[in-house]
Amino acid sequence: NAGVTQTPKFQVLKTGQSMTLQCAQDMNHEYMSWYRQDPGMGLRLIHYSVGAGITDQGEVPNGYNVSRSTTEDFPLRLLSAAPSQTSVYFCASSYRRNEKLFFGSGTQLSVL
Amino acid sequence: AQSVSQHNHHVILSEAASLELGCNYSYGGTVNLFWYVQYPGQHLQLLLKYFSGDPLVKGIKGFEAEFIKSKFSFNLRKPSVQWSDTAEYFCAVNTGGFKTIFGAGTRLFVKA
């Protein structure tokens, strides 16, 4: 049982480049979410999904897109990376919306 | 908007000292409360949670937390810390919806 799997673990981008952070879970969880972690600011919710085909914005959605075509996968897209998006990104899932979250191991992203 | 405040950003303790990390939230209704821990190099994992019932909840590794509704608080405690408790601790609140909001985190360093 792999849990929540994120790829890549590290990524360096130049300003303006695009990329997709991958997230997959094998627990059949309906709820999935993306957070970014910045020093002194904790984890801030970017986007979340309550099931295949259903997504919504969190606290800091600007500059990020998501889609949920299957229960298992919830990719996060940066269309035009900016230095302000340098952060550590975590994907999380849960069985129900207010239950405990299972986290992936994170992606450390640097935008130069 | 709901928010979570963690009082201490950095805490340094010697082994065997007692620990109390403060957490306050701003929401007047029913809440689900969580403490997560992130050990160095690892992903976040659940330490303990409160949904209802006994306001004193016990988690893994000897941690406990007390929910005081009148003070909107959910402080984390441990009677005697160990070097292996060195980690970052996050308080989180879910108000029954789709968003779990995290505090800024407290970095705990335990001196051997």
mmCIF file of C-alpha atoms in Angstrom:
data_model
loop_
_atom_site.group_PDB
_atom_site.id
_atom_site.type_symbol
_atom_site.label_atom_id
_atom_site.label_comp_id
_atom_site.label_asym_id
_atom_site.label_seq_id
_atom_site.Cartn_x
_atom_site.Cartn_y
_atom_site.Cartn_z
ATOM 1 C CA ASN A 1 0.000 0.000 0.000
ATOM 2 C CA ALA A 2 1.863 3.078 -1.278
ATOM 3 C CA GLY A 3 -0.486 5.733 0.177
ATOM 4 C CA VAL A 4 0.024 9.143 -1.442
ATOM 5 C CA THR A 5 2.782 9.328 -4.043
ATOM 6 C CA GLN A 6 4.193 12.621 -5.320
ATOM 7 C CA THR A 7 6.618 13.215 -8.146
ATOM 8 C CA PRO A 8 9.093 14.740 -8.642
ATOM 9 C CA LYS A 9 10.778 15.237 -5.256
ATOM 10 C CA PHE A 10 12.847 18.176 -6.475
ATOM 11 C CA GLN A 11 12.464 20.552 -9.392
ATOM 12 C CA VAL A 12 14.160 23.723 -10.552
ATOM 13 C CA LEU A 13 12.368 25.919 -13.071
ATOM 14 C CA LYS A 14 13.091 29.166 -14.809
ATOM 15 C CA THR A 15 10.596 31.987 -14.625
ATOM 16 C CA GLY A 16 7.880 31.473 -17.202
ATOM 17 C CA GLN A 17 8.315 27.716 -17.567
ATOM 18 C CA SER A 18 5.427 25.381 -17.014
ATOM 19 C CA MET A 19 5.304 22.065 -15.235
ATOM 20 C CA THR A 20 2.975 19.564 -13.613
ATOM 21 C CA LEU A 21 3.371 18.112 -10.148
ATOM 22 C CA GLN A 22 1.958 14.616 -10.003
ATOM 23 C CA CYS A 23 -0.031 13.152 -7.132
ATOM 24 C CA ALA A 24 -1.589 9.719 -6.907
ATOM 25 C CA GLN A 25 -3.252 7.822 -4.076
ATOM 26 C CA ASP A 26 -4.237 4.183 -3.886
ATOM 27 C CA MET A 27 -6.609 4.359 -0.922
ATOM 28 C CA ASN A 28 -9.748 5.155 -2.921
ATOM 29 C CA HIS A 29 -10.062 8.496 -1.161
ATOM 30 C CA GLU A 30 -12.621 10.899 -2.585
ATOM 31 C CA TYR A 31 -11.008 14.005 -1.124
ATOM 32 C CA MET A 32 -7.637 15.249 -2.386
ATOM 33 C CA SER A 33 -5.869 18.547 -1.915
ATOM 34 C CA TRP A 34 -2.699 20.499 -2.617
ATOM 35 C CA TYR A 35 -0.882 22.618 -0.042
ATOM 36 C CA ARG A 36 2.202 24.743 -0.210
ATOM 37 C CA GLN A 37 4.496 25.084 2.792
ATOM 38 C CA ASP A 38 6.485 28.270 3.309
ATOM 39 C CA PRO A 39 8.635 29.200 6.322
ATOM 40 C CA GLY A 40 6.628 30.943 9.007
ATOM 41 C CA MET A 41 3.359 30.496 7.127
ATOM 42 C CA GLY A 42 2.567 26.857 7.671
ATOM 43 C CA LEU A 43 0.590 25.000 5.045
ATOM 44 C CA ARG A 44 -1.762 26.922 2.819
ATOM 45 C CA LEU A 45 -4.427 25.236 0.750
ATOM 46 C CA ILE A 46 -4.091 25.780 -3.006
ATOM 47 C CA HIS A 47 -6.856 23.641 -4.529
ATOM 48 C CA TYR A 48 -8.908 20.675 -3.492
ATOM 49 C CA SER A 49 -11.170 18.058 -5.024
ATOM 50 C CA VAL A 50 -14.087 16.144 -3.562
ATOM 51 C CA GLY A 51 -14.247 13.579 -6.334
ATOM 52 C CA ALA A 52 -13.518 12.922 -9.976
ATOM 53 C CA GLY A 53 -14.531 15.927 -12.047
ATOM 54 C CA ILE A 54 -15.012 18.224 -9.041
ATOM 55 C CA THR A 55 -12.398 20.766 -7.969
ATOM 56 C CA ASP A 56 -12.449 24.048 -6.085
ATOM 57 C CA GLN A 57 -10.117 26.790 -4.938
ATOM 58 C CA GLY A 58 -8.404 27.007 -1.597
ATOM 59 C CA GLU A 59 -6.660 29.940 0.088
ATOM 60 C CA VAL A 60 -3.960 30.618 -2.525
ATOM 61 C CA PRO A 61 -5.136 29.360 -5.943
ATOM 62 C CA ASN A 62 -3.656 32.024 -8.220
ATOM 63 C CA GLY A 63 -1.086 30.711 -10.673
ATOM 64 C CA TYR A 64 -2.144 27.084 -10.275
ATOM 65 C CA ASN A 65 -4.556 24.822 -12.140
ATOM 66 C CA VAL A 66 -5.867 21.397 -11.201
ATOM 67 C CA SER A 67 -8.046 18.704 -12.693
ATOM 68 C CA ARG A 68 -9.376 15.389 -11.414
ATOM 69 C CA SER A 69 -10.168 12.931 -14.140
ATOM 70 C CA THR A 70 -9.841 9.845 -11.928
ATOM 71 C CA THR A 71 -10.237 9.113 -8.237
ATOM 72 C CA GLU A 72 -6.548 8.239 -7.976
ATOM 73 C CA ASP A 73 -4.834 11.218 -9.613
ATOM 74 C CA PHE A 74 -4.800 14.928 -8.816
ATOM 75 C CA PRO A 75 -2.091 16.808 -10.733
ATOM 76 C CA LEU A 76 -1.149 20.416 -10.015
ATOM 77 C CA ARG A 77 -0.126 22.584 -12.966
ATOM 78 C CA LEU A 78 1.971 25.708 -12.960
ATOM 79 C CA LEU A 79 1.332 27.378 -16.307
ATOM 80 C CA SER A 80 3.947 30.136 -16.016
ATOM 81 C CA ALA A 81 6.190 29.718 -13.016
ATOM 82 C CA ALA A 82 7.129 32.736 -10.901
ATOM 83 C CA PRO A 83 9.768 33.088 -8.160
ATOM 84 C CA SER A 84 6.916 33.543 -5.647
ATOM 85 C CA GLN A 85 5.969 29.930 -6.313
ATOM 86 C CA THR A 86 9.230 28.681 -4.858
ATOM 87 C CA SER A 87 7.972 26.455 -2.061
ATOM 88 C CA VAL A 88 7.472 22.916 -0.865
ATOM 89 C CA TYR A 89 4.291 21.385 -2.215
ATOM 90 C CA PHE A 90 2.328 18.651 -0.496
ATOM 91 C CA CYS A 91 -0.490 16.569 -1.836
ATOM 92 C CA ALA A 92 -2.922 15.115 0.686
ATOM 93 C CA SER A 93 -5.964 12.876 0.628
ATOM 94 C CA SER A 94 -8.615 11.749 3.055
ATOM 95 C CA TYR A 95 -11.513 9.337 3.141
ATOM 96 C CA ARG A 96 -13.957 12.091 3.997
ATOM 97 C CA ARG A 97 -13.718 15.852 3.823
ATOM 98 C CA ASN A 98 -13.116 16.459 7.540
ATOM 99 C CA GLU A 99 -11.145 13.349 8.369
ATOM 100 C CA LYS A 100 -7.426 13.123 8.902
ATOM 101 C CA LEU A 101 -5.216 13.851 5.929
ATOM 102 C CA PHE A 102 -2.652 11.479 4.465
ATOM 103 C CA PHE A 103 0.252 13.399 3.012
ATOM 104 C CA GLY A 104 2.710 12.690 0.242
ATOM 105 C CA SER A 105 6.433 13.193 0.748
ATOM 106 C CA GLY A 106 6.443 16.623 -0.894
ATOM 107 C CA THR A 107 7.983 18.364 -3.897
ATOM 108 C CA GLN A 108 10.619 21.013 -3.346
ATOM 109 C CA LEU A 109 10.257 23.536 -6.162
ATOM 110 C CA SER A 110 12.621 26.400 -6.908
ATOM 111 C CA VAL A 111 11.786 29.013 -9.520
ATOM 112 C CA LEU A 112 14.741 31.110 -10.625
ATOM 113 C CA ALA B 1 -12.347 33.467 7.498
ATOM 114 C CA GLN B 2 -11.180 30.807 9.869
ATOM 115 C CA SER B 3 -7.635 31.034 11.129
ATOM 116 C CA VAL B 4 -5.289 29.079 13.351
ATOM 117 C CA SER B 5 -2.643 30.679 15.551
ATOM 118 C CA GLN B 6 0.307 28.854 17.005
ATOM 119 C CA HIS B 7 1.950 30.894 19.714
ATOM 120 C CA ASN B 8 5.526 29.709 19.489
ATOM 121 C CA HIS B 9 7.459 29.447 16.250
ATOM 122 C CA HIS B 10 10.583 27.956 17.792
ATOM 123 C CA VAL B 11 10.960 26.024 21.025
ATOM 124 C CA ILE B 12 14.176 24.597 22.444
ATOM 125 C CA LEU B 13 13.985 22.122 25.320
ATOM 126 C CA SER B 14 16.293 19.713 27.063
ATOM 127 C CA GLU B 15 15.425 16.038 27.201
ATOM 128 C CA ALA B 16 12.944 15.172 29.969
ATOM 129 C CA ALA B 17 11.511 18.688 30.016
ATOM 130 C CA SER B 18 7.769 19.116 29.703
ATOM 131 C CA LEU B 19 6.258 20.479 26.522
ATOM 132 C CA GLU B 20 3.207 22.584 25.853
ATOM 133 C CA LEU B 21 2.527 24.080 22.431
ATOM 134 C CA GLY B 22 -0.288 26.567 22.143
ATOM 135 C CA CYS B 23 -2.949 26.586 19.432
ATOM 136 C CA ASN B 24 -5.929 28.886 19.101
ATOM 137 C CA TYR B 25 -8.485 29.004 16.311
ATOM 138 C CA SER B 26 -11.092 31.497 15.245
ATOM 139 C CA TYR B 27 -14.449 29.860 14.593
ATOM 140 C CA GLY B 28 -17.547 29.836 16.722
ATOM 141 C CA GLY B 29 -19.122 26.600 15.542
ATOM 142 C CA THR B 30 -18.311 22.915 15.691
ATOM 143 C CA VAL B 31 -14.739 22.064 14.810
ATOM 144 C CA ASN B 32 -12.564 19.047 14.209
ATOM 145 C CA LEU B 33 -9.077 19.626 15.547
ATOM 146 C CA PHE B 34 -5.783 18.020 14.616
ATOM 147 C CA TRP B 35 -2.126 18.067 15.466
ATOM 148 C CA TYR B 36 0.260 16.914 12.767
ATOM 149 C CA VAL B 37 3.997 16.343 13.085
ATOM 150 C CA GLN B 38 6.732 16.529 10.473
ATOM 151 C CA TYR B 39 9.976 14.827 11.489
ATOM 152 C CA PRO B 40 13.134 15.909 9.642
ATOM 153 C CA GLY B 41 13.104 14.564 6.123
ATOM 154 C CA GLN B 42 9.683 12.986 6.488
ATOM 155 C CA HIS B 43 6.179 13.885 5.410
ATOM 156 C CA LEU B 44 3.473 15.121 7.735
ATOM 157 C CA GLN B 45 1.647 12.577 9.816
ATOM 158 C CA LEU B 46 -1.209 12.726 12.264
ATOM 159 C CA LEU B 47 -0.285 12.998 15.929
ATOM 160 C CA LEU B 48 -3.801 13.166 17.351
ATOM 161 C CA LYS B 49 -7.279 14.468 16.622
ATOM 162 C CA TYR B 50 -10.397 15.670 18.406
ATOM 163 C CA PHE B 51 -13.876 15.335 16.947
ATOM 164 C CA SER B 52 -16.149 15.123 19.989
ATOM 165 C CA GLY B 53 -16.434 13.626 23.470
ATOM 166 C CA ASP B 54 -13.661 13.729 26.047
ATOM 167 C CA PRO B 55 -11.805 17.009 25.494
ATOM 168 C CA LEU B 56 -8.528 15.421 26.566
ATOM 169 C CA VAL B 57 -7.271 13.301 23.706
ATOM 170 C CA LYS B 58 -4.237 11.080 23.595
ATOM 171 C CA GLY B 59 -2.129 10.471 20.545
ATOM 172 C CA ILE B 60 0.948 8.599 19.517
ATOM 173 C CA LYS B 61 4.310 8.732 21.298
ATOM 174 C CA GLY B 62 2.902 10.001 24.594
ATOM 175 C CA PHE B 63 1.410 13.228 23.254
ATOM 176 C CA GLU B 64 -1.925 14.555 24.408
ATOM 177 C CA ALA B 65 -4.013 17.642 23.713
ATOM 178 C CA GLU B 66 -6.823 19.387 25.524
ATOM 179 C CA PHE B 67 -9.724 21.063 23.771
ATOM 180 C CA ILE B 68 -11.034 24.061 25.716
ATOM 181 C CA LYS B 69 -14.063 25.313 23.841
ATOM 182 C CA SER B 70 -14.434 28.519 25.843
ATOM 183 C CA LYS B 71 -10.885 29.514 24.983
ATOM 184 C CA PHE B 72 -10.964 28.257 21.370
ATOM 185 C CA SER B 73 -7.782 26.389 22.196
ATOM 186 C CA PHE B 74 -6.281 22.988 21.501
ATOM 187 C CA ASN B 75 -2.892 22.896 23.198
ATOM 188 C CA LEU B 76 -0.481 20.021 22.718
ATOM 189 C CA ARG B 77 1.376 18.558 25.692
ATOM 190 C CA LYS B 78 3.947 15.945 26.539
ATOM 191 C CA PRO B 79 5.221 15.384 30.089
ATOM 192 C CA SER B 80 8.777 14.450 29.130
ATOM 193 C CA VAL B 81 10.247 15.077 25.690
ATOM 194 C CA GLN B 82 12.906 13.002 23.997
ATOM 195 C CA TRP B 83 15.546 13.913 21.447
ATOM 196 C CA SER B 84 13.468 12.020 18.867
ATOM 197 C CA ASP B 85 10.615 14.516 19.335
ATOM 198 C CA THR B 86 12.624 17.102 17.411
ATOM 199 C CA ALA B 87 10.236 18.039 14.623
ATOM 200 C CA GLU B 88 7.837 20.673 13.359
ATOM 201 C CA TYR B 89 4.336 20.558 14.820
ATOM 202 C CA PHE B 90 1.241 21.887 13.097
ATOM 203 C CA CYS B 91 -2.164 22.562 14.558
ATOM 204 C CA ALA B 92 -5.062 22.267 12.080
ATOM 205 C CA VAL B 93 -8.782 22.942 12.129
ATOM 206 C CA ASN B 94 -11.643 21.701 9.987
ATOM 207 C CA THR B 95 -15.035 23.341 10.443
ATOM 208 C CA GLY B 96 -16.953 20.553 8.743
ATOM 209 C CA GLY B 97 -16.358 21.724 5.211
ATOM 210 C CA PHE B 98 -13.798 20.859 2.615
ATOM 211 C CA LYS B 99 -10.951 22.971 3.927
ATOM 212 C CA THR B 100 -8.529 22.043 6.667
ATOM 213 C CA ILE B 101 -6.676 25.158 7.787
ATOM 214 C CA PHE B 102 -3.197 24.890 9.296
ATOM 215 C CA GLY B 103 -1.286 27.068 11.690
ATOM 216 C CA ALA B 104 2.174 28.393 10.909
ATOM 217 C CA GLY B 105 3.880 25.559 12.748
ATOM 218 C CA THR B 106 6.206 25.284 15.740
ATOM 219 C CA ARG B 107 9.719 24.000 15.322
ATOM 220 C CA LEU B 108 10.776 22.004 18.381
ATOM 221 C CA PHE B 109 14.411 21.208 19.020
ATOM 222 C CA VAL B 110 15.203 18.858 21.872
ATOM 223 C CA LYS B 111 18.754 18.910 23.192
ATOM 224 C CA ALA B 112 20.170 15.533 24.120
#
